[in-house]
Amino acid sequence: MATATFAQDGLADHKLALQISDNNPQKMNTVLNVAANVVRYYESQGETVEVRIVAFNAGLHMLREDTSPVLKRLSSFGASMPNVTFAACSNTIAGMTKKEGKAPQIVSFAEKVPAGVVDLITLDENSWTIVRP
């Protein structure tokens, strides 16, 4: 599983995973704010940090090309914060595909993982801090 490799690289001084599971623009912006603030803080201290935003359930809308209320911000986020990555839950994608009759378009920079919760469990087991803002 890709997550296990990502989580075990051990290169960063700090590793934070942020959960988004609600289709709520305020929560999505909060997740992005937390990610940006954490990166800025540790970089100002001369320390390295990796942040992974894991989207599942209704939170997957954050990473959808057609329904993300934060799409513009996401697009610029990748360029300015290369140590922040995004994971999209394949289980949720499959559920949305079944319900909508077509696969939702997920932003190209998001990694599709088999299950968002499993991704979080794997990260936790590899010494990542998990936060749901």
mmCIF file of C-alpha atoms in Angstrom, residues 44-113:
data_model
loop_
_atom_site.group_PDB
_atom_site.id
_atom_site.type_symbol
_atom_site.label_atom_id
_atom_site.label_comp_id
_atom_site.label_asym_id
_atom_site.label_seq_id
_atom_site.Cartn_x
_atom_site.Cartn_y
_atom_site.Cartn_z
ATOM 1 C CA SER A 44 10.302 28.826 10.981
ATOM 2 C CA GLN A 45 11.876 26.607 13.657
ATOM 3 C CA GLY A 46 14.205 25.010 11.103
ATOM 4 C CA GLU A 47 12.381 21.684 11.398
ATOM 5 C CA THR A 48 10.796 19.547 8.704
ATOM 6 C CA VAL A 49 7.157 18.537 8.586
ATOM 7 C CA GLU A 50 4.915 16.464 6.370
ATOM 8 C CA VAL A 51 1.158 17.004 6.335
ATOM 9 C CA ARG A 52 -1.325 14.641 4.704
ATOM 10 C CA ILE A 53 -4.964 15.637 4.258
ATOM 11 C CA VAL A 54 -7.189 12.555 4.064
ATOM 12 C CA ALA A 55 -10.627 13.074 2.522
ATOM 13 C CA PHE A 56 -13.402 10.514 2.788
ATOM 14 C CA ASN A 57 -17.163 10.305 3.128
ATOM 15 C CA ALA A 58 -18.743 13.697 2.351
ATOM 16 C CA GLY A 59 -15.343 15.327 2.862
ATOM 17 C CA LEU A 60 -14.290 13.958 -0.522
ATOM 18 C CA HIS A 61 -16.112 16.927 -2.059
ATOM 19 C CA MET A 62 -13.057 18.943 -1.029
ATOM 20 C CA LEU A 63 -11.036 17.128 -3.709
ATOM 21 C CA ARG A 64 -13.699 16.984 -6.434
ATOM 22 C CA GLU A 65 -13.155 19.122 -9.526
ATOM 23 C CA ASP A 66 -16.914 19.767 -9.847
ATOM 24 C CA THR A 67 -18.074 20.342 -6.271
ATOM 25 C CA SER A 68 -15.105 21.572 -4.217
ATOM 26 C CA PRO A 69 -15.852 24.890 -2.530
ATOM 27 C CA VAL A 70 -12.097 25.333 -2.017
ATOM 28 C CA LEU A 71 -10.876 24.301 -5.484
ATOM 29 C CA LYS A 72 -9.137 27.594 -6.269
ATOM 30 C CA ARG A 73 -7.295 27.527 -2.948
ATOM 31 C CA LEU A 74 -6.357 23.862 -3.403
ATOM 32 C CA SER A 75 -4.839 24.602 -6.799
ATOM 33 C CA SER A 76 -2.452 27.213 -5.401
ATOM 34 C CA PHE A 77 -1.801 25.193 -2.237
ATOM 35 C CA GLY A 78 0.172 22.494 -4.009
ATOM 36 C CA ALA A 79 2.643 24.959 -5.482
ATOM 37 C CA SER A 80 3.318 26.797 -2.233
ATOM 38 C CA MET A 81 3.226 23.802 0.135
ATOM 39 C CA PRO A 82 4.980 20.811 -1.487
ATOM 40 C CA ASN A 83 5.163 18.984 1.858
ATOM 41 C CA VAL A 84 1.339 18.825 2.044
ATOM 42 C CA THR A 85 -0.237 15.872 0.250
ATOM 43 C CA PHE A 86 -3.845 14.847 -0.316
ATOM 44 C CA ALA A 87 -5.446 11.404 -0.146
ATOM 45 C CA ALA A 88 -8.834 10.572 -1.681
ATOM 46 C CA CYS A 89 -10.784 7.540 -0.449
ATOM 47 C CA SER A 90 -11.489 5.037 -3.230
ATOM 48 C CA ASN A 91 -14.387 3.548 -1.256
ATOM 49 C CA THR A 92 -16.073 6.953 -1.234
ATOM 50 C CA ILE A 93 -15.298 7.470 -4.929
ATOM 51 C CA ALA A 94 -16.960 4.105 -5.685
ATOM 52 C CA GLY A 95 -20.030 5.057 -3.642
ATOM 53 C CA MET A 96 -20.351 8.419 -5.378
ATOM 54 C CA THR A 97 -19.883 6.747 -8.772
ATOM 55 C CA LYS A 98 -22.715 4.329 -8.031
ATOM 56 C CA LYS A 99 -25.005 7.088 -6.772
ATOM 57 C CA GLU A 100 -24.241 9.598 -9.540
ATOM 58 C CA GLY A 101 -23.828 7.163 -12.447
ATOM 59 C CA LYS A 102 -20.326 8.419 -13.279
ATOM 60 C CA ALA A 103 -17.007 8.691 -11.525
ATOM 61 C CA PRO A 104 -16.347 12.034 -9.868
ATOM 62 C CA GLN A 105 -13.283 13.867 -11.155
ATOM 63 C CA ILE A 106 -10.729 14.134 -8.376
ATOM 64 C CA VAL A 107 -7.987 16.779 -8.471
ATOM 65 C CA SER A 108 -4.917 15.384 -10.220
ATOM 66 C CA PHE A 109 -2.548 15.923 -7.301
ATOM 67 C CA ALA A 110 -4.577 13.783 -4.879
ATOM 68 C CA GLU A 111 -3.473 10.208 -4.323
ATOM 69 C CA LYS A 112 -6.296 7.679 -4.446
ATOM 70 C CA VAL A 113 -6.051 5.327 -1.485
#
